[in-house]
Amino acid sequence: MDPQSAAARHVAIIAGHLNCPSPSAAAPLALAACLHYDPPELSEKPPAFDLATLRRVLDGHDLAARDWLFRLMEESPLFCPRGRGDRTFVVPDYNQTKEQQRAVTMRRIEYLLHRRVFEGWVTGSGPEAELRKLAFFECIAIYDHSLSIKLGVTYFLWGGAIRFFGTKRHHDKWLKATEDYQVKGCFAMTELGHGSNVRGIETIATYDTNTREFVINTPCESAQKYWIGGAANDATHTIIFSQLLINGISQGIHAFVAQIRDVDGNVRPNVRIADCGHKTGLNGVDNGRIWFDNLRVPREDLLNSVADVLPDGQYVSSIKDKDKRFAAFMAPLTFGRVNIAATAVYISKVALAIAVRYGLTRRAFSISANGPEVPLLDYPSHQWRLLPLIAKTCAMSSAANYLKRLYVKRTPETNKSIHIYSSSLKATLTWHNMRTLQECRKACGGQGLKTENRIGILIGEYDVQSTFEGDNNVLMQQVSKALLAEYLAAEKMKSPFEGLGLEHMNDPCPIIPADLTSCTLRSIKFQLDLLCLRERDLLGRYASEVSQYQAHGESKQMAVLLSHQLADELARAFTERTILQIFADDEMIQSAGPLKELLGLLRSMYALICVEEDASFLRYGYLSLESAAAARKEVMKLCGELRPDALSVVSSFGIPDAFLSPIAFDWIQANSWASLSNE
């Protein structure tokens, strides 16, 4: 077509558009009635079980104390109450600069301090006091991760180090002052060049016998302390982890108390501090970097419960083995992992409560001509996205409660088990949290991106959980190595397995039926048999592969590294079996009735979604293709059966309405023109 004819054609098309009949001449459009919000409590069936009882199962402890703290935060303007529609929500103002967020975090701490929220957090003792502290921390984390981390650094890391590593002189000097927030401590362990590999940190402490002081130095840039919470602005003191050199001989990692700011907030001589800068989340925490230039620390400020240096420079320790001494110095991190695991479950609960409520009231498309639009959660695909996550979250809630109870009643004999459980559950529950947040964000469409609706911003706030206080992948490798050690010890001693739930290894290998009916798939025995079969087989395969690498000349350490795929599968198998066993135990102690039936559905959903999501069941032949397909279909059936109880389950999570978001309620009114006057 030549250019002239092409131009003529374009002119004709434009003229046709311009000469179209006016809208007034066309037939009037038939307008559908405007959407309106129906509270799900009115449209959903009443709960068949007592919500308060399910909350007691999931929360586990200190329900009244939690509610008191929630009210305390709701009552103060410091927690940014904001009206949306006919409701008020409390959520941090993430539009503030990092400097503003840090300042308001400190004001919130002062508010909670004056209301005695932190009473007993450092000086208290006993299981009840520790569980109450954990409950309060979970509530604070539901409001703001920055606030919880800022508190955790001072009370749990710094305070925990003083308690665990210090002796009476340190306890008398620091514990009460820390609890009253007169001393704001931080925890200088991580370095630019070393995070998970704490043994490799490069900060050096040498002892000066003439002055009876330790001289602490940052010998190179990779040795600068990094990501130290509280260091950039507010911390007055720190625990310095460094290599201790006595007469040129390294005695390994030790911990020292040092003051880094004076009473006026000025950085002390021989200390340099810089800000880590803006982050993708947690901007209410002043993470800092620290360098030490011949910083002198009195001999008495070595935390000496594990080892000491006498005035003449003689090194003494009741623990002669360096590896065991190092393990003792890792003790405060165990509490942190317990805390992180439990907190992750609660953030998953927040996201699911919002997404489920929105999915019950947001409609899209109709499935019949002229029919009403369908609520999102009535679509099987939407149920598949959210309901298995609810089941997992409930199961993991039971596991987190078990871990907390185990920790607060710890004994020297249980320390190893606590380390393994806390490592596996910290990794698994934080990974689950990130997946849940992302799926809930997408399930809420564009509304999930709005900061006020919480889910999107929580992704940035909580992503760090996967790497701090132990990188998740490293923690899971530690779990599989510990299981390998148990396996080799049992083989060598010809003794039965004991502890960590491994007693099933002493029994004959479970036989999985070839024909899996719905009744079989939902039975506790089948589910535990299947997950135990996977665990025992993977443990045997892992041990065999490591042994084969060693037989071909590899060192044990390299053999373990080369077997990382089986190690990852084994750690996952151990953790998922552990969670199922704990959740089943919680189900078994309930009286017969609707709640027990619901827990049975949730338990079956948890077990079968584990099967659905792990290729090892097919890879190693634990299930046939037909059996795996049957398990997949059963998950879909369970979705349909759990759907009527979705609202009741998320309502039992115990999270006050004010800590959810506008889309969990009347999202039309919250976005109306009239609501702008409340902003």
PDB file of C-alpha atoms in Angstrom, residues 24-233:
ATOM      1  CA  SER A  24     -27.289   9.907  24.534  1.00  0.00           C
ATOM      2  CA  ALA A  25     -28.585   8.353  21.341  1.00  0.00           C
ATOM      3  CA  ALA A  26     -27.492   4.847  22.368  1.00  0.00           C
ATOM      4  CA  ALA A  27     -29.554   2.455  24.464  1.00  0.00           C
ATOM      5  CA  PRO A  28     -29.006   3.126  28.188  1.00  0.00           C
ATOM      6  CA  LEU A  29     -26.636   0.764  30.026  1.00  0.00           C
ATOM      7  CA  ALA A  30     -28.170  -1.478  32.685  1.00  0.00           C
ATOM      8  CA  LEU A  31     -26.146  -0.707  35.809  1.00  0.00           C
ATOM      9  CA  ALA A  32     -25.543  -3.395  38.389  1.00  0.00           C
ATOM     10  CA  ALA A  33     -26.233  -2.550  42.008  1.00  0.00           C
ATOM     11  CA  CYS A  34     -23.179  -1.206  43.826  1.00  0.00           C
ATOM     12  CA  LEU A  35     -21.162  -3.672  45.840  1.00  0.00           C
ATOM     13  CA  HIS A  36     -21.705  -3.609  49.551  1.00  0.00           C
ATOM     14  CA  TYR A  37     -19.811  -5.130  52.435  1.00  0.00           C
ATOM     15  CA  ASP A  38     -21.327  -8.046  54.326  1.00  0.00           C
ATOM     16  CA  PRO A  39     -19.514  -8.844  57.578  1.00  0.00           C
ATOM     17  CA  PRO A  40     -18.369 -12.459  57.370  1.00  0.00           C
ATOM     18  CA  GLU A  41     -19.701 -13.072  60.869  1.00  0.00           C
ATOM     19  CA  LEU A  42     -23.199 -12.657  59.412  1.00  0.00           C
ATOM     20  CA  SER A  43     -22.701 -14.692  56.253  1.00  0.00           C
ATOM     21  CA  GLU A  44     -20.634 -17.535  57.717  1.00  0.00           C
ATOM     22  CA  LYS A  45     -22.038 -20.318  59.862  1.00  0.00           C
ATOM     23  CA  PRO A  46     -21.613 -19.931  63.624  1.00  0.00           C
ATOM     24  CA  PRO A  47     -18.546 -21.737  64.969  1.00  0.00           C
ATOM     25  CA  ALA A  48     -19.162 -25.352  65.902  1.00  0.00           C
ATOM     26  CA  PHE A  49     -16.470 -25.197  68.592  1.00  0.00           C
ATOM     27  CA  ASP A  50     -15.483 -22.799  71.346  1.00  0.00           C
ATOM     28  CA  LEU A  51     -13.107 -20.196  69.927  1.00  0.00           C
ATOM     29  CA  ALA A  52     -11.612 -19.468  73.334  1.00  0.00           C
ATOM     30  CA  THR A  53     -10.665 -23.121  73.773  1.00  0.00           C
ATOM     31  CA  LEU A  54      -8.911 -23.233  70.407  1.00  0.00           C
ATOM     32  CA  ARG A  55      -7.112 -20.021  71.300  1.00  0.00           C
ATOM     33  CA  ARG A  56      -5.873 -21.644  74.497  1.00  0.00           C
ATOM     34  CA  VAL A  57      -4.497 -24.531  72.439  1.00  0.00           C
ATOM     35  CA  LEU A  58      -2.757 -22.226  69.963  1.00  0.00           C
ATOM     36  CA  ASP A  59      -1.541 -19.483  72.320  1.00  0.00           C
ATOM     37  CA  GLY A  60      -0.574 -22.009  74.943  1.00  0.00           C
ATOM     38  CA  HIS A  61      -0.042 -19.604  77.834  1.00  0.00           C
ATOM     39  CA  ASP A  62      -0.608 -16.124  79.312  1.00  0.00           C
ATOM     40  CA  LEU A  63      -3.773 -15.221  77.402  1.00  0.00           C
ATOM     41  CA  ALA A  64      -4.915 -12.578  79.922  1.00  0.00           C
ATOM     42  CA  ALA A  65      -1.453 -10.984  80.007  1.00  0.00           C
ATOM     43  CA  ARG A  66      -1.391 -10.812  76.217  1.00  0.00           C
ATOM     44  CA  ASP A  67      -4.773  -9.073  76.126  1.00  0.00           C
ATOM     45  CA  TRP A  68      -3.637  -6.582  78.773  1.00  0.00           C
ATOM     46  CA  LEU A  69      -0.583  -5.622  76.715  1.00  0.00           C
ATOM     47  CA  PHE A  70      -2.609  -5.329  73.512  1.00  0.00           C
ATOM     48  CA  ARG A  71      -4.966  -2.898  75.294  1.00  0.00           C
ATOM     49  CA  LEU A  72      -2.013  -0.943  76.669  1.00  0.00           C
ATOM     50  CA  MET A  73      -0.728  -0.350  73.141  1.00  0.00           C
ATOM     51  CA  GLU A  74      -4.170   0.483  71.759  1.00  0.00           C
ATOM     52  CA  GLU A  75      -4.684   3.158  74.415  1.00  0.00           C
ATOM     53  CA  SER A  76      -1.591   5.241  73.637  1.00  0.00           C
ATOM     54  CA  PRO A  77      -1.232   7.770  70.796  1.00  0.00           C
ATOM     55  CA  LEU A  78       2.407   6.663  70.589  1.00  0.00           C
ATOM     56  CA  PHE A  79       1.221   3.550  68.749  1.00  0.00           C
ATOM     57  CA  CYS A  80      -0.298   5.599  65.912  1.00  0.00           C
ATOM     58  CA  PRO A  81      -4.022   4.857  66.204  1.00  0.00           C
ATOM     59  CA  ARG A  82      -5.644   5.647  62.870  1.00  0.00           C
ATOM     60  CA  GLY A  83      -9.321   5.708  61.986  1.00  0.00           C
ATOM     61  CA  ARG A  84     -10.403   3.913  58.828  1.00  0.00           C
ATOM     62  CA  GLY A  85     -14.129   3.700  58.256  1.00  0.00           C
ATOM     63  CA  ASP A  86     -15.748   3.014  61.604  1.00  0.00           C
ATOM     64  CA  ARG A  87     -12.673   1.299  63.054  1.00  0.00           C
ATOM     65  CA  THR A  88      -9.365   2.326  64.567  1.00  0.00           C
ATOM     66  CA  PHE A  89      -6.140   0.490  63.773  1.00  0.00           C
ATOM     67  CA  VAL A  90      -2.769   0.696  65.468  1.00  0.00           C
ATOM     68  CA  VAL A  91       0.168   0.272  63.135  1.00  0.00           C
ATOM     69  CA  PRO A  92       3.562   1.997  62.873  1.00  0.00           C
ATOM     70  CA  ASP A  93       3.869   4.929  60.488  1.00  0.00           C
ATOM     71  CA  TYR A  94       6.280   3.534  57.916  1.00  0.00           C
ATOM     72  CA  ASN A  95       6.202   6.827  56.008  1.00  0.00           C
ATOM     73  CA  GLN A  96       8.483   8.289  58.661  1.00  0.00           C
ATOM     74  CA  THR A  97      12.207   8.613  58.025  1.00  0.00           C
ATOM     75  CA  LYS A  98      14.491   6.108  59.697  1.00  0.00           C
ATOM     76  CA  GLU A  99      15.492   8.793  62.178  1.00  0.00           C
ATOM     77  CA  GLN A 100      11.845   9.400  63.085  1.00  0.00           C
ATOM     78  CA  GLN A 101      11.155   5.670  63.340  1.00  0.00           C
ATOM     79  CA  ARG A 102      14.115   5.220  65.662  1.00  0.00           C
ATOM     80  CA  ALA A 103      13.023   8.113  67.865  1.00  0.00           C
ATOM     81  CA  VAL A 104       9.454   6.882  68.239  1.00  0.00           C
ATOM     82  CA  THR A 105      10.697   3.361  68.975  1.00  0.00           C
ATOM     83  CA  MET A 106      12.571   4.766  71.961  1.00  0.00           C
ATOM     84  CA  ARG A 107       9.484   6.670  73.127  1.00  0.00           C
ATOM     85  CA  ARG A 108       7.414   3.488  72.932  1.00  0.00           C
ATOM     86  CA  ILE A 109       9.995   1.667  75.011  1.00  0.00           C
ATOM     87  CA  GLU A 110       9.788   4.399  77.662  1.00  0.00           C
ATOM     88  CA  TYR A 111       5.984   4.136  77.658  1.00  0.00           C
ATOM     89  CA  LEU A 112       6.040   0.360  78.162  1.00  0.00           C
ATOM     90  CA  LEU A 113       8.841   0.637  80.724  1.00  0.00           C
ATOM     91  CA  HIS A 114       6.835   3.030  82.907  1.00  0.00           C
ATOM     92  CA  ARG A 115       3.919   0.575  82.821  1.00  0.00           C
ATOM     93  CA  ARG A 116       6.187  -2.200  84.103  1.00  0.00           C
ATOM     94  CA  VAL A 117       5.899  -4.367  81.014  1.00  0.00           C
ATOM     95  CA  PHE A 118       9.562  -5.364  81.312  1.00  0.00           C
ATOM     96  CA  GLU A 119       9.423  -6.234  84.996  1.00  0.00           C
ATOM     97  CA  GLY A 120      11.315  -9.476  85.553  1.00  0.00           C
ATOM     98  CA  TRP A 121      12.625  -9.668  81.974  1.00  0.00           C
ATOM     99  CA  VAL A 122      16.218  -9.779  83.239  1.00  0.00           C
ATOM    100  CA  THR A 123      15.997 -10.290  86.996  1.00  0.00           C
ATOM    101  CA  GLY A 124      13.082 -12.719  87.009  1.00  0.00           C
ATOM    102  CA  SER A 125      13.480 -16.469  86.982  1.00  0.00           C
ATOM    103  CA  GLY A 126      11.413 -19.586  86.655  1.00  0.00           C
ATOM    104  CA  PRO A 127       9.275 -21.009  83.844  1.00  0.00           C
ATOM    105  CA  GLU A 128       6.246 -18.784  84.472  1.00  0.00           C
ATOM    106  CA  ALA A 129       8.264 -15.566  84.318  1.00  0.00           C
ATOM    107  CA  GLU A 130      10.032 -16.671  81.139  1.00  0.00           C
ATOM    108  CA  LEU A 131       6.812 -17.716  79.409  1.00  0.00           C
ATOM    109  CA  ARG A 132       5.180 -14.395  80.296  1.00  0.00           C
ATOM    110  CA  LYS A 133       8.182 -12.563  78.855  1.00  0.00           C
ATOM    111  CA  LEU A 134       7.865 -14.569  75.622  1.00  0.00           C
ATOM    112  CA  ALA A 135       4.132 -13.849  75.436  1.00  0.00           C
ATOM    113  CA  PHE A 136       4.718 -10.109  75.809  1.00  0.00           C
ATOM    114  CA  PHE A 137       7.442 -10.196  73.203  1.00  0.00           C
ATOM    115  CA  GLU A 138       5.111 -11.919  70.715  1.00  0.00           C
ATOM    116  CA  CYS A 139       2.458  -9.234  71.254  1.00  0.00           C
ATOM    117  CA  ILE A 140       4.999  -6.450  70.739  1.00  0.00           C
ATOM    118  CA  ALA A 141       6.263  -8.134  67.552  1.00  0.00           C
ATOM    119  CA  ILE A 142       2.700  -8.273  66.200  1.00  0.00           C
ATOM    120  CA  TYR A 143       2.659  -4.493  66.481  1.00  0.00           C
ATOM    121  CA  ASP A 144       6.167  -3.667  65.249  1.00  0.00           C
ATOM    122  CA  HIS A 145       9.225  -5.786  64.525  1.00  0.00           C
ATOM    123  CA  SER A 146      11.584  -2.862  65.126  1.00  0.00           C
ATOM    124  CA  LEU A 147      10.237  -2.385  68.639  1.00  0.00           C
ATOM    125  CA  SER A 148      10.586  -6.077  69.450  1.00  0.00           C
ATOM    126  CA  ILE A 149      14.117  -6.311  68.044  1.00  0.00           C
ATOM    127  CA  LYS A 150      15.254  -3.184  69.884  1.00  0.00           C
ATOM    128  CA  LEU A 151      14.002  -4.721  73.124  1.00  0.00           C
ATOM    129  CA  GLY A 152      15.382  -8.148  72.287  1.00  0.00           C
ATOM    130  CA  VAL A 153      18.895  -6.823  71.785  1.00  0.00           C
ATOM    131  CA  THR A 154      19.011  -5.181  75.208  1.00  0.00           C
ATOM    132  CA  TYR A 155      16.997  -7.595  77.305  1.00  0.00           C
ATOM    133  CA  PHE A 156      17.678 -10.946  75.665  1.00  0.00           C
ATOM    134  CA  LEU A 157      21.075 -10.681  73.956  1.00  0.00           C
ATOM    135  CA  TRP A 158      22.912  -8.205  76.198  1.00  0.00           C
ATOM    136  CA  GLY A 159      20.934  -9.159  79.317  1.00  0.00           C
ATOM    137  CA  GLY A 160      21.131 -12.849  78.510  1.00  0.00           C
ATOM    138  CA  ALA A 161      24.881 -12.657  78.023  1.00  0.00           C
ATOM    139  CA  ILE A 162      25.317 -10.966  81.412  1.00  0.00           C
ATOM    140  CA  ARG A 163      23.196 -13.675  83.049  1.00  0.00           C
ATOM    141  CA  PHE A 164      24.726 -16.676  81.270  1.00  0.00           C
ATOM    142  CA  PHE A 165      28.362 -15.626  80.957  1.00  0.00           C
ATOM    143  CA  GLY A 166      28.692 -13.347  83.973  1.00  0.00           C
ATOM    144  CA  THR A 167      29.083 -14.075  87.655  1.00  0.00           C
ATOM    145  CA  LYS A 168      27.756 -12.341  90.767  1.00  0.00           C
ATOM    146  CA  ARG A 169      29.841  -9.203  90.308  1.00  0.00           C
ATOM    147  CA  HIS A 170      28.378  -8.725  86.834  1.00  0.00           C
ATOM    148  CA  HIS A 171      24.844  -9.604  87.891  1.00  0.00           C
ATOM    149  CA  ASP A 172      24.921  -7.102  90.754  1.00  0.00           C
ATOM    150  CA  LYS A 173      26.299  -4.348  88.559  1.00  0.00           C
ATOM    151  CA  TRP A 174      24.294  -4.779  85.370  1.00  0.00           C
ATOM    152  CA  LEU A 175      21.079  -6.790  85.620  1.00  0.00           C
ATOM    153  CA  LYS A 176      18.782  -4.403  87.508  1.00  0.00           C
ATOM    154  CA  ALA A 177      20.191  -1.413  85.635  1.00  0.00           C
ATOM    155  CA  THR A 178      19.433  -3.194  82.370  1.00  0.00           C
ATOM    156  CA  GLU A 179      15.896  -4.100  83.389  1.00  0.00           C
ATOM    157  CA  ASP A 180      15.239  -0.457  84.323  1.00  0.00           C
ATOM    158  CA  TYR A 181      16.695   0.596  80.954  1.00  0.00           C
ATOM    159  CA  GLN A 182      19.309   2.764  82.623  1.00  0.00           C
ATOM    160  CA  VAL A 183      21.919   0.720  80.795  1.00  0.00           C
ATOM    161  CA  LYS A 184      21.166   0.190  77.117  1.00  0.00           C
ATOM    162  CA  GLY A 185      23.275  -2.727  76.077  1.00  0.00           C
ATOM    163  CA  CYS A 186      24.040  -4.194  72.671  1.00  0.00           C
ATOM    164  CA  PHE A 187      25.638  -7.420  71.485  1.00  0.00           C
ATOM    165  CA  ALA A 188      28.753  -7.087  69.336  1.00  0.00           C
ATOM    166  CA  MET A 189      29.265 -10.528  67.863  1.00  0.00           C
ATOM    167  CA  THR A 190      28.702 -10.315  64.091  1.00  0.00           C
ATOM    168  CA  GLU A 191      31.495  -8.840  61.978  1.00  0.00           C
ATOM    169  CA  LEU A 192      31.703  -7.675  58.392  1.00  0.00           C
ATOM    170  CA  GLY A 193      33.685 -10.781  57.503  1.00  0.00           C
ATOM    171  CA  HIS A 194      32.040 -13.312  59.816  1.00  0.00           C
ATOM    172  CA  GLY A 195      28.383 -13.912  60.618  1.00  0.00           C
ATOM    173  CA  SER A 196      27.348 -17.540  61.001  1.00  0.00           C
ATOM    174  CA  ASN A 197      30.984 -18.593  61.425  1.00  0.00           C
ATOM    175  CA  VAL A 198      31.418 -17.074  64.876  1.00  0.00           C
ATOM    176  CA  ARG A 199      34.606 -19.061  65.501  1.00  0.00           C
ATOM    177  CA  GLY A 200      36.256 -17.068  62.742  1.00  0.00           C
ATOM    178  CA  ILE A 201      35.693 -13.574  64.146  1.00  0.00           C
ATOM    179  CA  GLU A 202      38.822 -11.434  63.982  1.00  0.00           C
ATOM    180  CA  THR A 203      38.504  -8.933  66.841  1.00  0.00           C
ATOM    181  CA  ILE A 204      41.411  -9.493  69.234  1.00  0.00           C
ATOM    182  CA  ALA A 205      41.699  -9.095  73.000  1.00  0.00           C
ATOM    183  CA  THR A 206      45.109  -9.314  74.673  1.00  0.00           C
ATOM    184  CA  TYR A 207      45.839  -9.142  78.391  1.00  0.00           C
ATOM    185  CA  ASP A 208      48.149  -6.496  79.850  1.00  0.00           C
ATOM    186  CA  THR A 209      49.541  -7.879  83.132  1.00  0.00           C
ATOM    187  CA  ASN A 210      50.969  -4.479  84.119  1.00  0.00           C
ATOM    188  CA  THR A 211      47.615  -2.679  84.148  1.00  0.00           C
ATOM    189  CA  ARG A 212      45.412  -5.768  84.593  1.00  0.00           C
ATOM    190  CA  GLU A 213      43.384  -4.778  81.585  1.00  0.00           C
ATOM    191  CA  PHE A 214      42.360  -6.343  78.319  1.00  0.00           C
ATOM    192  CA  VAL A 215      43.265  -4.405  75.187  1.00  0.00           C
ATOM    193  CA  ILE A 216      40.704  -4.891  72.424  1.00  0.00           C
ATOM    194  CA  ASN A 217      41.443  -4.127  68.787  1.00  0.00           C
ATOM    195  CA  THR A 218      39.823  -4.287  65.385  1.00  0.00           C
ATOM    196  CA  PRO A 219      42.867  -5.453  63.400  1.00  0.00           C
ATOM    197  CA  CYS A 220      41.373  -5.123  59.902  1.00  0.00           C
ATOM    198  CA  GLU A 221      38.281  -3.796  58.158  1.00  0.00           C
ATOM    199  CA  SER A 222      36.642  -7.219  57.947  1.00  0.00           C
ATOM    200  CA  ALA A 223      36.798  -7.353  61.762  1.00  0.00           C
ATOM    201  CA  GLN A 224      34.539  -4.329  62.271  1.00  0.00           C
ATOM    202  CA  LYS A 225      31.445  -5.270  64.239  1.00  0.00           C
ATOM    203  CA  TYR A 226      28.461  -5.080  61.882  1.00  0.00           C
ATOM    204  CA  TRP A 227      24.653  -4.947  62.159  1.00  0.00           C
ATOM    205  CA  ILE A 228      24.931  -4.316  65.892  1.00  0.00           C
ATOM    206  CA  GLY A 229      21.417  -3.385  66.988  1.00  0.00           C
ATOM    207  CA  GLY A 230      21.322  -0.235  69.110  1.00  0.00           C
ATOM    208  CA  ALA A 231      24.931   0.716  68.390  1.00  0.00           C
ATOM    209  CA  ALA A 232      24.331   3.550  65.928  1.00  0.00           C
ATOM    210  CA  ASN A 233      22.478   5.858  68.336  1.00  0.00           C
TER     211      ASN A 233
END
